Coordinates of C-alpha atoms in Angstrom, one line a residue:
M1 CA 143.0 76.7 128.3
P2 CA 141.6 73.8 130.5
L3 CA 137.8 73.2 130.7
R4 CA 138.1 73.4 134.5
T5 CA 139.6 76.7 135.3
K6 CA 139.7 79.5 137.9
V7 CA 138.8 83.2 137.5
K8 CA 139.7 85.9 139.9
I9 CA 137.2 88.8 140.1
G10 CA 137.3 92.1 142.0
T11 CA 135.1 92.2 145.1
G12 CA 131.6 93.5 144.9
S13 CA 130.2 91.5 141.9
S14 CA 126.7 90.2 142.6
K15 CA 125.8 86.6 143.0
A16 CA 123.7 86.9 139.8
T17 CA 126.7 88.1 137.8
Q18 CA 128.8 85.3 139.1
E19 CA 126.1 82.7 138.2
A20 CA 125.9 84.1 134.7
M21 CA 129.6 83.8 134.3
E22 CA 129.6 80.2 135.5
E23 CA 126.6 79.1 133.4
T24 CA 128.0 80.7 130.2
W25 CA 131.4 79.3 130.7
R26 CA 129.9 75.8 131.1
N27 CA 127.8 76.3 128.0
F28 CA 130.7 77.6 125.8
C29 CA 132.8 74.7 126.8
Y30 CA 130.1 72.5 125.3
G31 CA 128.6 71.6 128.7
Q32 CA 131.8 70.4 130.1
G33 CA 133.3 73.6 131.6
V34 CA 133.7 74.1 135.3
L35 CA 134.5 77.7 136.5
E36 CA 135.7 78.4 140.0
I37 CA 135.2 82.1 140.9
I38 CA 137.5 83.6 143.5
E39 CA 137.0 87.1 144.8
D40 CA 140.3 89.0 145.0
G41 CA 140.4 92.2 147.0
G42 CA 143.6 93.1 145.2
L43 CA 141.8 93.4 141.8
P44 CA 139.9 96.5 140.7
V45 CA 136.1 96.5 141.1
H46 CA 134.4 95.1 137.9
S47 CA 137.5 93.2 136.7
F48 CA 138.5 89.6 136.1
S49 CA 141.7 87.7 135.5
I50 CA 142.3 84.1 134.3
I51 CA 145.6 82.2 134.5
G52 CA 147.5 85.3 135.6
G53 CA 146.2 87.8 133.1
N54 CA 147.2 91.4 133.7
I55 CA 144.3 93.8 134.1
P56 CA 144.3 96.2 131.2
D57 CA 143.8 100.0 131.3
L58 CA 140.1 100.9 131.1
K59 CA 139.9 102.8 127.8
Q60 CA 136.2 102.5 127.0
D61 CA 133.1 100.9 128.7
Y62 CA 135.2 97.7 128.9
S63 CA 138.7 96.5 128.0
L64 CA 139.7 92.9 127.3
N65 CA 143.3 91.5 126.9
V66 CA 144.3 88.0 125.9
D67 CA 148.1 87.4 125.7
S68 CA 150.7 84.9 126.8
N69 CA 150.1 85.8 130.5
G70 CA 146.4 84.9 130.4
V71 CA 143.0 86.7 130.0
A72 CA 141.9 89.8 131.8
G73 CA 139.1 92.3 131.6
I74 CA 137.9 95.5 133.3
A75 CA 134.7 97.5 132.9
V76 CA 133.0 100.7 134.1
N77 CA 130.2 98.7 135.8
E78 CA 128.8 95.2 136.4
K79 CA 126.8 95.1 133.2
N80 CA 129.8 96.0 131.1
L81 CA 131.9 93.4 133.0
L82 CA 129.5 90.8 131.7
Y83 CA 129.9 92.3 128.2
A84 CA 133.6 91.9 128.5
W85 CA 133.1 88.3 129.6
F86 CA 130.7 87.6 126.7
T87 CA 133.2 88.9 124.2
F88 CA 135.9 86.6 125.8
L89 CA 133.6 83.6 125.4
Q90 CA 133.0 84.4 121.7
L91 CA 136.8 84.0 121.2
L92 CA 136.8 80.4 122.5
H93 CA 137.4 77.5 120.1
P94 CA 138.0 73.8 120.7
N95 CA 141.5 72.5 120.1
N96 CA 141.3 70.6 116.9
N97 CA 143.9 67.9 117.6
T98 CA 141.7 65.5 119.5
L99 CA 138.7 63.4 118.8
E100 CA 136.7 64.7 121.8
L101 CA 136.9 68.1 123.5
E102 CA 139.7 68.3 126.1
N103 CA 140.5 72.0 126.2
V104 CA 139.8 75.3 124.4
R105 CA 142.0 77.9 122.8
L106 CA 141.6 81.6 121.9
P107 CA 143.6 84.2 120.0
H108 CA 145.7 87.0 121.5
V109 CA 143.7 90.2 121.3
E110 CA 143.4 93.7 122.8
I111 CA 139.9 95.0 122.8
A112 CA 138.5 98.3 124.1
D113 CA 134.8 98.7 123.4
S114 CA 131.7 100.8 123.9
P115 CA 128.3 100.8 122.2
S116 CA 127.4 103.6 119.7
L117 CA 123.8 103.5 121.1
K118 CA 122.9 103.2 124.8
F119 CA 119.3 101.9 124.3
R120 CA 119.7 98.8 122.1
G121 CA 116.3 97.2 122.2
I122 CA 114.6 94.1 120.6
H123 CA 111.0 93.2 120.6
F124 CA 109.7 89.6 120.7
C125 CA 106.2 88.2 120.3
V126 CA 105.5 85.0 122.2
F127 CA 103.0 83.2 120.0
P128 CA 101.1 80.0 120.8
E129 CA 103.7 78.3 118.5
T130 CA 106.6 79.6 120.6
S131 CA 107.9 76.8 122.8
L132 CA 109.7 77.5 126.1
P133 CA 113.0 76.2 124.7
M134 CA 112.7 78.6 121.7
L135 CA 111.8 81.5 124.0
E136 CA 114.9 80.6 126.1
K137 CA 117.1 80.6 123.0
L138 CA 115.8 84.0 121.8
L139 CA 116.1 85.7 125.1
K140 CA 119.5 84.3 126.1
L141 CA 120.9 85.0 122.7
S142 CA 119.7 88.6 122.8
A143 CA 121.2 89.2 126.2
F144 CA 124.5 87.6 125.1
L145 CA 124.5 89.9 121.9
K146 CA 124.4 92.8 124.3
F147 CA 120.9 94.1 123.7
S148 CA 120.3 96.4 126.6
H149 CA 116.4 96.1 126.6
I150 CA 114.2 93.2 125.6
V151 CA 110.5 93.8 125.0
V152 CA 108.4 90.7 125.6
E153 CA 104.8 90.7 124.2
F154 CA 102.8 87.6 125.1
W155 CA 100.1 87.0 122.5
G156 CA 97.6 85.2 124.7
M157 CA 100.5 83.1 126.1
L158 CA 100.8 84.3 129.7
K159 CA 98.1 83.3 132.2
L160 CA 96.9 86.4 134.1
D161 CA 94.7 86.6 137.1
S162 CA 92.9 89.6 135.7
R163 CA 90.8 87.4 133.5
P164 CA 91.3 83.8 132.3
E165 CA 90.2 84.7 128.8
L166 CA 93.4 86.8 128.3
A167 CA 95.3 83.6 127.6
W168 CA 94.8 80.4 125.7
P169 CA 94.5 77.2 127.7
Q170 CA 98.1 76.1 126.7
A171 CA 99.6 79.5 127.8
F172 CA 102.6 79.6 130.2
D173 CA 101.9 80.4 133.8
K174 CA 104.0 83.1 135.4
K175 CA 106.0 80.7 137.5
S176 CA 107.2 78.8 134.4
V177 CA 108.7 81.9 132.7
A178 CA 109.9 83.8 135.8
H179 CA 113.1 81.8 136.2
L180 CA 114.0 82.3 132.5
L181 CA 113.3 86.1 132.7
R182 CA 115.4 86.4 135.8
T183 CA 118.2 84.5 134.1
I184 CA 118.1 87.0 131.2
H185 CA 118.1 90.0 133.6
N186 CA 121.1 88.5 135.3
M187 CA 122.9 88.5 131.9
G188 CA 122.6 92.3 131.8
A189 CA 119.3 92.9 129.9
E190 CA 116.3 94.8 131.2
I191 CA 113.0 93.1 130.4
I192 CA 110.1 95.4 129.4
P193 CA 106.5 94.1 129.4
M194 CA 104.2 95.0 126.5
F195 CA 100.4 94.7 126.3
N196 CA 98.4 96.3 123.5
H197 CA 96.2 99.1 124.7
L198 CA 94.6 100.2 121.5
G199 CA 94.9 98.2 118.2
H200 CA 95.9 94.6 118.1
A201 CA 93.4 94.0 120.9
A202 CA 92.7 90.5 119.5
G203 CA 96.0 89.3 120.8
A204 CA 96.5 87.4 117.5
R205 CA 97.5 88.1 113.9
S206 CA 94.7 89.6 111.9
L207 CA 95.5 87.3 108.9
C208 CA 94.8 84.2 111.0
G209 CA 91.3 85.2 112.2
R210 CA 91.6 84.4 115.9
H211 CA 90.7 86.5 118.9
T212 CA 92.2 85.4 122.2
I213 CA 89.4 86.8 124.3
L214 CA 86.3 86.6 122.1
N215 CA 87.0 83.1 120.9
Q216 CA 86.8 82.0 124.5
N217 CA 84.2 84.4 125.8
P218 CA 82.1 86.2 123.1
K219 CA 80.1 87.9 125.9
L220 CA 83.0 90.3 126.3
A221 CA 82.4 91.9 122.9
P222 CA 81.4 95.3 124.4
L223 CA 85.0 95.8 125.5
F224 CA 86.0 96.2 121.8
E225 CA 85.0 98.1 118.7
F226 CA 82.7 96.3 116.2
D227 CA 85.5 94.2 114.7
G228 CA 87.3 93.2 117.9
W229 CA 90.6 94.7 116.7
T230 CA 90.6 97.8 118.8
W231 CA 89.6 98.4 122.4
C232 CA 86.5 100.6 123.0
L233 CA 87.7 103.6 125.1
S234 CA 84.1 104.7 126.0
N235 CA 83.5 101.6 128.0
P236 CA 84.7 102.1 131.6
H237 CA 85.0 98.3 131.9
T238 CA 87.8 98.5 129.3
H239 CA 89.7 100.9 131.4
K240 CA 89.3 98.8 134.5
L241 CA 90.4 95.6 132.8
L242 CA 93.5 97.2 131.2
K243 CA 94.5 98.8 134.5
N244 CA 94.2 95.5 136.2
I245 CA 96.4 94.0 133.5
R246 CA 99.0 96.7 133.9
T247 CA 99.0 96.3 137.7
E248 CA 99.5 92.5 137.4
L249 CA 102.3 92.8 134.7
I250 CA 104.1 95.5 136.7
E251 CA 104.0 93.4 139.8
F252 CA 105.3 90.3 137.9
F253 CA 108.0 92.0 135.8
G254 CA 108.9 94.2 138.8
S255 CA 109.8 91.0 140.6
I256 CA 112.3 90.3 137.8
N257 CA 114.0 93.7 137.4
K258 CA 113.5 97.4 138.1
M259 CA 110.6 98.6 136.0
D260 CA 111.7 101.6 134.0
Y261 CA 109.4 101.2 131.0
F262 CA 106.0 99.8 130.1
F263 CA 105.2 99.3 126.4
L264 CA 101.5 100.1 125.7
G265 CA 101.5 99.3 121.9
C266 CA 98.8 101.5 120.4
D267 CA 99.6 100.9 116.7
E268 CA 97.4 100.1 113.7
A269 CA 94.1 101.0 115.4
Y270 CA 92.1 101.0 112.2
S271 CA 88.7 100.8 113.8
F272 CA 89.4 103.3 116.6
A273 CA 86.5 105.5 117.7
S274 CA 84.0 103.8 115.4
C275 CA 81.3 102.8 117.8
D276 CA 78.4 105.2 118.6
D277 CA 79.9 106.3 121.9
C278 CA 83.5 106.7 120.8
S279 CA 82.6 108.4 117.6
G280 CA 81.0 111.2 119.5
H281 CA 84.4 112.3 120.7
E282 CA 87.2 114.0 118.7
P283 CA 89.5 111.0 118.1
G284 CA 92.8 112.8 118.9
Q285 CA 91.5 114.2 122.2
L286 CA 90.0 110.8 123.1
L287 CA 93.3 109.0 122.5
A288 CA 95.5 111.6 124.2
G289 CA 93.2 111.8 127.2
Y290 CA 93.2 108.1 127.6
L291 CA 97.0 107.8 127.3
N292 CA 97.7 110.8 129.5
T293 CA 95.7 109.2 132.3
I294 CA 97.7 106.0 132.0
N295 CA 100.9 108.0 132.0
D296 CA 99.9 109.8 135.3
E297 CA 99.4 106.4 136.9
L298 CA 102.7 105.0 135.6
K299 CA 104.6 108.1 136.5
E300 CA 103.7 107.7 140.2
Q301 CA 105.5 104.4 140.0
G302 CA 108.6 105.8 138.2
I303 CA 107.7 104.1 134.9
R304 CA 107.8 105.7 131.5
P305 CA 105.4 104.5 128.8
I306 CA 106.4 103.6 125.3
I307 CA 104.0 103.7 122.4
W308 CA 104.2 103.1 118.6
G309 CA 104.2 106.3 116.6
D310 CA 102.1 105.5 113.6
Q311 CA 98.8 106.9 115.0
L312 CA 100.4 110.3 115.5
L313 CA 101.7 110.7 111.9
D314 CA 99.5 112.4 109.3
P315 CA 99.6 110.2 106.1
Q316 CA 99.2 113.4 104.1
K317 CA 102.4 114.8 105.5
F318 CA 104.1 111.4 105.7
P319 CA 103.1 109.4 102.5
K320 CA 104.6 106.1 101.6
P321 CA 107.2 104.7 102.3
F322 CA 106.4 106.1 105.8
S323 CA 104.1 104.1 108.1
A324 CA 101.6 106.7 109.1
F325 CA 98.0 105.9 110.2
G326 CA 97.0 109.0 112.1
T327 CA 94.3 110.3 109.8
K328 CA 91.8 110.5 112.7
T329 CA 94.3 110.7 115.6
K330 CA 97.1 112.9 114.4
G331 CA 95.8 115.8 116.7
A332 CA 96.7 113.8 119.8
I333 CA 100.3 114.8 119.5
K334 CA 99.5 118.3 120.5
I335 CA 98.2 117.3 124.0
L336 CA 100.0 114.0 124.6
S337 CA 102.4 114.1 127.5
R338 CA 106.1 114.4 126.6
D339 CA 106.8 111.6 129.1
F340 CA 105.9 109.1 126.3
I341 CA 108.8 107.5 124.3
I342 CA 107.8 107.1 120.7
A343 CA 108.8 103.9 119.0
D344 CA 108.7 105.0 115.4
W345 CA 108.3 101.8 113.3
Q346 CA 109.4 102.5 109.8
Y347 CA 110.0 99.2 108.0
N348 CA 110.3 100.6 104.5
I349 CA 112.9 103.3 105.1
C350 CA 116.3 102.2 103.7
D351 CA 117.8 105.5 102.5
S352 CA 118.2 107.6 105.6
Q353 CA 114.9 109.4 105.4
E354 CA 114.6 111.0 108.8
D355 CA 111.5 113.1 108.5
S356 CA 109.3 111.2 111.0
F357 CA 112.1 111.0 113.6
K358 CA 112.7 114.8 113.3
F359 CA 109.0 115.4 113.6
F360 CA 108.7 113.7 116.9
M361 CA 111.9 115.3 118.1
D362 CA 110.6 118.8 117.1
N363 CA 107.5 118.0 119.1
G364 CA 109.5 117.3 122.2
F365 CA 109.5 113.5 122.3
E366 CA 112.3 111.0 122.8
V367 CA 112.3 108.7 119.8
V368 CA 113.5 105.1 119.2
P369 CA 113.4 104.1 115.5
A370 CA 112.1 100.6 115.0
P371 CA 113.3 98.5 112.0
W372 CA 112.3 95.0 111.0
D373 CA 113.9 92.2 109.0
N374 CA 115.6 94.1 106.1
Y375 CA 119.3 94.7 106.7
H376 CA 119.3 98.0 104.8
N377 CA 116.3 99.1 106.9
I378 CA 118.1 98.1 110.1
K379 CA 121.3 99.9 109.0
S380 CA 119.5 103.0 107.9
L381 CA 117.5 103.5 111.0
C382 CA 120.5 102.8 113.3
A383 CA 122.6 105.3 111.3
S384 CA 119.8 107.9 111.7
A385 CA 119.6 107.3 115.5
K386 CA 123.4 107.8 115.8
K387 CA 123.4 110.9 113.6
L388 CA 120.4 112.6 115.4
E389 CA 121.6 111.4 118.8
L390 CA 118.3 109.7 119.5
K391 CA 117.6 107.6 122.6
G392 CA 118.3 104.4 120.8
V393 CA 116.8 101.8 118.5
L394 CA 114.2 99.0 119.0
A395 CA 114.5 96.1 116.6
T396 CA 111.4 94.1 115.8
T397 CA 111.0 90.5 114.8
W398 CA 107.3 89.7 114.6
N399 CA 106.3 86.6 112.7
S400 CA 109.4 86.4 110.4
L401 CA 112.0 85.5 113.0
V402 CA 112.2 81.8 112.1
Q403 CA 112.8 82.7 108.4
H404 CA 115.3 85.4 109.2
P405 CA 117.1 84.6 112.5
Y406 CA 120.1 86.6 111.2
M407 CA 118.2 89.8 112.0
L408 CA 119.2 89.3 115.6
W409 CA 122.9 89.4 114.6
N410 CA 122.4 92.3 112.2
S411 CA 120.5 94.4 114.7
A412 CA 122.9 93.8 117.6
N413 CA 125.9 94.4 115.4
V414 CA 124.6 97.6 113.8
M415 CA 123.4 99.1 117.1
W416 CA 126.7 98.5 118.8
E417 CA 129.3 99.2 116.1
S418 CA 130.1 102.5 114.5
E419 CA 131.0 100.7 111.3
P420 CA 129.0 97.5 111.3
S421 CA 129.8 94.3 109.4
K422 CA 127.0 92.4 107.7
D423 CA 125.4 89.0 108.2
F424 CA 127.3 86.2 110.0
T425 CA 124.6 83.6 110.4
S426 CA 126.8 80.6 111.1
H427 CA 128.4 82.3 114.1
L428 CA 124.9 83.3 115.3
N429 CA 123.8 79.6 115.1
S430 CA 126.9 78.5 117.0
I431 CA 126.3 80.9 119.8
A432 CA 122.6 80.0 120.1
M433 CA 123.5 76.3 120.2
K434 CA 126.0 76.7 123.0
L435 CA 123.9 79.1 125.1
C436 CA 120.9 76.8 125.3
G437 CA 122.5 73.4 125.5
L438 CA 123.4 70.9 122.8
K439 CA 121.3 67.9 123.7
L440 CA 118.0 69.1 122.3
D441 CA 115.6 67.0 120.3
Y442 CA 115.2 67.6 116.6
T443 CA 112.2 70.1 116.8
E444 CA 113.9 72.3 119.4
A445 CA 117.5 72.1 118.1
G446 CA 117.2 74.8 115.4
W447 CA 115.1 77.9 114.6
G448 CA 112.1 76.0 113.2
T449 CA 110.5 72.6 113.8
K450 CA 111.2 71.5 110.2
E451 CA 114.1 71.7 107.7
V452 CA 111.7 71.9 104.8
H453 CA 108.0 72.2 104.3
L454 CA 106.7 69.6 101.8

């Protein structure tokens, strides 16, 4: 197949979809591909044909055929048309009979495909150490691997108008990340903003001893409990600041894509309700009242809140290996709005223990299990989500992504497939390299800035 080629598509595909097809074709031809897109009213909506490929029958969410006639795909909607296109791109290989790239080849295949989970989410932290090229690599790769939702949590790395102390001086401004986020949305993924509304108020890892806000302005200490780790919910200025942050993030992310969800965090709030004012309230009622007020505000905007589930689980009923920190706040579940989606992070479950998922289901909540970086953990939680017909799964990456980049492949694979294969790290690296360009300097070319630490 020549590097400069034409593709016919059915009428009605958006400019964003066509731009995504053009960019990914260029990248998967090692920066040398040129794609000419021609709208053809004779083709079905949400279909494409290259070199005379015959449009296949639509058997699942998308179908893709490669044979001697050419390449053709068809899908139920525009997002799945992109998925068919991404699958086609993964089949491309350079012809190996020349010194430099002249054309590409691909095998003959017939593919009919649908995901086994509809909500296939992944959560990323944007740390001060996260460069813009690395963020681009992670987000583009996630969209290409067909994650349907990408949660982005800026750890002091997005400058906000609400207060300058919410971000470090070297943080990204909104303009510098808006184009990237829009590109990711154009590749078929929904971007979900996250800002911690209870624990993790420091906006930094506890082991590292930093506090994004207090290191820059210690006078704001009354907004937090004594240790700075948890927001103080008795202080009206806390509520006002967090509302301003939500409003600003909703406006910003809403300019990228339709806002269906807002992730409020709310995990590991170890010092919750420990100040004199907060300790005068029943913790479960204080937490539920606070969250229900936020839900009422979001509901008016058509947005559903997502929270972590650990503060709602009684550790007496859910001992290890479950992650349950609801000793003080377990009672909140009785009065918490059922509009909330519970992201139940259970990183130590590897043997299909489903007690916590069933607990939230029995209490009327939609649940998305959340695994981390252990393949058996990912596989177990995805299997439970499919068995129990849960909303989906939210993979997490946290601080271990550089050490375990294969978790992206594993999570995407297990969420999509009914019978997933295991790690395929070399293929993952090849895709990431093509998606983000090949001419990167040493520190940006891989997953980390160093090959070894001496």
